[in-house]
Amino acid sequence: MDATRLIMASRRALAHGAGVTELMTEVWQAQALAQAIGSRLAVSGPPELRGEALGLTELAGRGCGVLTTPDLDPGTLRAAQLTELDDARVTLLSLGALLAEAGIALVGMASAAADETTYWQCMEAIDAADESRDRVLEMLRRLAAREEVRDG
């Protein structure tokens, strides 16, 4: 499935998440998808994005690692459904929005956390989502610079 469609599905699921467990699962899904997109761009994306894409893969992996891994049916893991990444710019714009929304959801969960474990898990995941988004923004800047040079 196309990366943009998967990101949109994640954004919808995150927006409709009701409880803490469901929201944590959706944030984990968002980070896993960011990791898969970063990996794809690191291997076959534009050359000027490969270093940042590798960094995104590592940061998003950390974002997954700080959260409790959800018990998902393999068919519901969105990152595993990634087959196409047609337009890096459009994908990165959408991914940046998803990571921002995941960060906002995490802030809400941290604010309402009933226990310290959940609070600190959210805080670490906020950092990972923010750093992942920074990588996405840097890749967008690099794409814009490449287009400026190309257009002359």
mmCIF file of C-alpha atoms in Angstrom, residues 6-143:
data_model
loop_
_atom_site.group_PDB
_atom_site.id
_atom_site.type_symbol
_atom_site.label_atom_id
_atom_site.label_comp_id
_atom_site.label_asym_id
_atom_site.label_seq_id
_atom_site.Cartn_x
_atom_site.Cartn_y
_atom_site.Cartn_z
ATOM 1 C CA LEU A 6 -1.044 4.356 5.313
ATOM 2 C CA ILE A 7 -0.201 7.673 6.964
ATOM 3 C CA MET A 8 -3.750 8.917 6.431
ATOM 4 C CA ALA A 9 -5.115 5.709 7.961
ATOM 5 C CA SER A 10 -2.843 6.240 10.965
ATOM 6 C CA ARG A 11 -3.944 9.852 11.340
ATOM 7 C CA ARG A 12 -7.607 8.814 11.285
ATOM 8 C CA ALA A 13 -7.023 6.025 13.819
ATOM 9 C CA LEU A 14 -5.074 8.356 16.106
ATOM 10 C CA ALA A 15 -7.811 10.974 15.929
ATOM 11 C CA HIS A 16 -10.462 8.409 16.846
ATOM 12 C CA GLY A 17 -8.476 6.670 19.589
ATOM 13 C CA ALA A 18 -10.490 6.577 22.791
ATOM 14 C CA GLY A 19 -8.548 5.075 25.662
ATOM 15 C CA VAL A 20 -4.916 5.204 26.700
ATOM 16 C CA THR A 21 -4.210 1.690 25.437
ATOM 17 C CA GLU A 22 -5.723 2.423 22.037
ATOM 18 C CA LEU A 23 -3.879 5.743 21.737
ATOM 19 C CA MET A 24 -0.572 4.147 22.774
ATOM 20 C CA THR A 25 -1.111 1.499 20.106
ATOM 21 C CA GLU A 26 -1.740 4.180 17.479
ATOM 22 C CA VAL A 27 1.340 6.166 18.526
ATOM 23 C CA TRP A 28 3.375 2.949 18.315
ATOM 24 C CA GLN A 29 1.903 2.313 14.840
ATOM 25 C CA ALA A 30 2.863 5.859 13.788
ATOM 26 C CA GLN A 31 6.450 5.374 14.957
ATOM 27 C CA ALA A 32 6.668 1.968 13.267
ATOM 28 C CA LEU A 33 5.417 3.528 10.036
ATOM 29 C CA ALA A 34 7.959 6.360 10.342
ATOM 30 C CA GLN A 35 10.656 3.724 10.842
ATOM 31 C CA ALA A 36 9.558 1.835 7.714
ATOM 32 C CA ILE A 37 9.407 5.019 5.621
ATOM 33 C CA GLY A 38 12.819 6.097 6.871
ATOM 34 C CA SER A 39 14.226 2.702 5.986
ATOM 35 C CA ARG A 40 12.715 2.824 2.503
ATOM 36 C CA LEU A 41 14.116 6.326 1.881
ATOM 37 C CA ALA A 42 17.537 5.324 3.241
ATOM 38 C CA VAL A 43 17.734 2.458 0.766
ATOM 39 C CA SER A 44 16.064 3.828 -2.337
ATOM 40 C CA GLY A 45 15.235 7.486 -1.761
ATOM 41 C CA PRO A 46 16.968 10.535 -3.192
ATOM 42 C CA PRO A 47 20.683 10.415 -2.303
ATOM 43 C CA GLU A 48 20.598 13.692 -0.348
ATOM 44 C CA LEU A 49 17.990 12.216 2.013
ATOM 45 C CA ARG A 50 19.661 8.944 2.848
ATOM 46 C CA GLY A 51 21.608 10.045 5.937
ATOM 47 C CA GLU A 52 18.605 11.803 7.490
ATOM 48 C CA ALA A 53 16.369 8.880 6.523
ATOM 49 C CA LEU A 54 18.662 6.486 8.350
ATOM 50 C CA GLY A 55 18.488 8.787 11.376
ATOM 51 C CA LEU A 56 14.685 8.769 11.137
ATOM 52 C CA THR A 57 14.725 4.978 11.107
ATOM 53 C CA GLU A 58 16.795 4.902 14.295
ATOM 54 C CA LEU A 59 14.754 7.571 16.107
ATOM 55 C CA ALA A 60 11.408 6.057 15.173
ATOM 56 C CA GLY A 61 12.720 2.681 16.316
ATOM 57 C CA ARG A 62 13.538 4.270 19.670
ATOM 58 C CA GLY A 63 9.993 5.677 19.707
ATOM 59 C CA CYS A 64 8.619 2.158 19.309
ATOM 60 C CA GLY A 65 11.034 0.816 21.898
ATOM 61 C CA VAL A 66 9.975 3.156 24.704
ATOM 62 C CA LEU A 67 6.321 2.185 24.284
ATOM 63 C CA THR A 68 4.860 -1.161 25.226
ATOM 64 C CA THR A 69 4.729 -3.209 22.050
ATOM 65 C CA PRO A 70 1.055 -3.749 21.256
ATOM 66 C CA ASP A 71 -0.295 -7.202 20.600
ATOM 67 C CA LEU A 72 -1.260 -6.705 16.964
ATOM 68 C CA ASP A 73 -2.388 -9.149 14.357
ATOM 69 C CA PRO A 74 0.271 -9.019 11.595
ATOM 70 C CA GLY A 75 -2.414 -7.902 9.148
ATOM 71 C CA THR A 76 -3.103 -4.749 11.183
ATOM 72 C CA LEU A 77 0.525 -3.586 11.347
ATOM 73 C CA ARG A 78 0.497 -0.645 8.928
ATOM 74 C CA ALA A 79 4.276 -0.492 8.556
ATOM 75 C CA ALA A 80 4.262 -4.042 7.188
ATOM 76 C CA GLN A 81 1.770 -2.980 4.507
ATOM 77 C CA LEU A 82 4.130 -0.375 3.029
ATOM 78 C CA THR A 83 4.811 -1.286 -0.584
ATOM 79 C CA GLU A 84 5.028 2.071 -2.370
ATOM 80 C CA LEU A 85 6.593 5.420 -1.681
ATOM 81 C CA ASP A 86 5.911 7.358 -4.847
ATOM 82 C CA ASP A 87 6.464 10.991 -3.899
ATOM 83 C CA ALA A 88 9.001 11.611 -1.124
ATOM 84 C CA ARG A 89 7.880 15.207 -0.583
ATOM 85 C CA VAL A 90 4.177 14.402 -0.200
ATOM 86 C CA THR A 91 4.990 11.414 2.009
ATOM 87 C CA LEU A 92 7.255 13.490 4.252
ATOM 88 C CA LEU A 93 4.697 16.289 4.577
ATOM 89 C CA SER A 94 2.064 13.762 5.654
ATOM 90 C CA LEU A 95 4.466 11.955 7.961
ATOM 91 C CA GLY A 96 5.441 15.225 9.644
ATOM 92 C CA ALA A 97 1.775 15.923 10.366
ATOM 93 C CA LEU A 98 1.277 12.402 11.747
ATOM 94 C CA LEU A 99 4.283 12.725 14.069
ATOM 95 C CA ALA A 100 3.065 16.115 15.305
ATOM 96 C CA GLU A 101 -0.369 14.645 16.032
ATOM 97 C CA ALA A 102 1.217 11.681 17.806
ATOM 98 C CA GLY A 103 3.185 14.112 19.968
ATOM 99 C CA ILE A 104 0.020 16.015 20.848
ATOM 100 C CA ALA A 105 -1.757 12.777 21.776
ATOM 101 C CA LEU A 106 1.203 11.811 23.962
ATOM 102 C CA VAL A 107 1.128 15.170 25.769
ATOM 103 C CA GLY A 108 -2.536 14.596 26.554
ATOM 104 C CA MET A 109 -1.857 11.089 27.805
ATOM 105 C CA ALA A 110 1.087 12.236 29.928
ATOM 106 C CA SER A 111 -1.033 14.986 31.467
ATOM 107 C CA ALA A 112 -3.736 12.510 32.431
ATOM 108 C CA ALA A 113 -1.458 9.589 33.342
ATOM 109 C CA ALA A 114 -2.615 7.679 36.377
ATOM 110 C CA ASP A 115 0.849 6.289 37.121
ATOM 111 C CA GLU A 116 4.489 7.296 36.814
ATOM 112 C CA THR A 117 5.344 4.519 34.374
ATOM 113 C CA THR A 118 2.812 5.742 31.827
ATOM 114 C CA TYR A 119 3.888 9.344 32.380
ATOM 115 C CA TRP A 120 7.579 8.636 31.715
ATOM 116 C CA GLN A 121 6.767 6.351 28.815
ATOM 117 C CA CYS A 122 4.814 9.214 27.244
ATOM 118 C CA MET A 123 7.591 11.727 27.932
ATOM 119 C CA GLU A 124 10.216 9.553 26.226
ATOM 120 C CA ALA A 125 7.867 8.873 23.313
ATOM 121 C CA ILE A 126 7.232 12.638 22.980
ATOM 122 C CA ASP A 127 10.979 13.180 22.635
ATOM 123 C CA ALA A 128 11.251 10.439 20.015
ATOM 124 C CA ALA A 129 8.285 11.773 18.019
ATOM 125 C CA ASP A 130 9.690 15.313 18.161
ATOM 126 C CA GLU A 131 13.163 14.229 17.059
ATOM 127 C CA SER A 132 11.667 12.076 14.296
ATOM 128 C CA ARG A 133 9.662 15.058 13.087
ATOM 129 C CA ASP A 134 12.850 17.165 13.098
ATOM 130 C CA ARG A 135 14.431 14.622 10.731
ATOM 131 C CA VAL A 136 11.389 14.763 8.485
ATOM 132 C CA LEU A 137 11.574 18.567 8.366
ATOM 133 C CA GLU A 138 15.284 18.404 7.519
ATOM 134 C CA MET A 139 14.564 16.011 4.659
ATOM 135 C CA LEU A 140 11.904 18.407 3.366
ATOM 136 C CA ARG A 141 14.450 21.248 3.487
ATOM 137 C CA ARG A 142 16.921 19.140 1.536
ATOM 138 C CA LEU A 143 14.317 18.313 -1.095
#
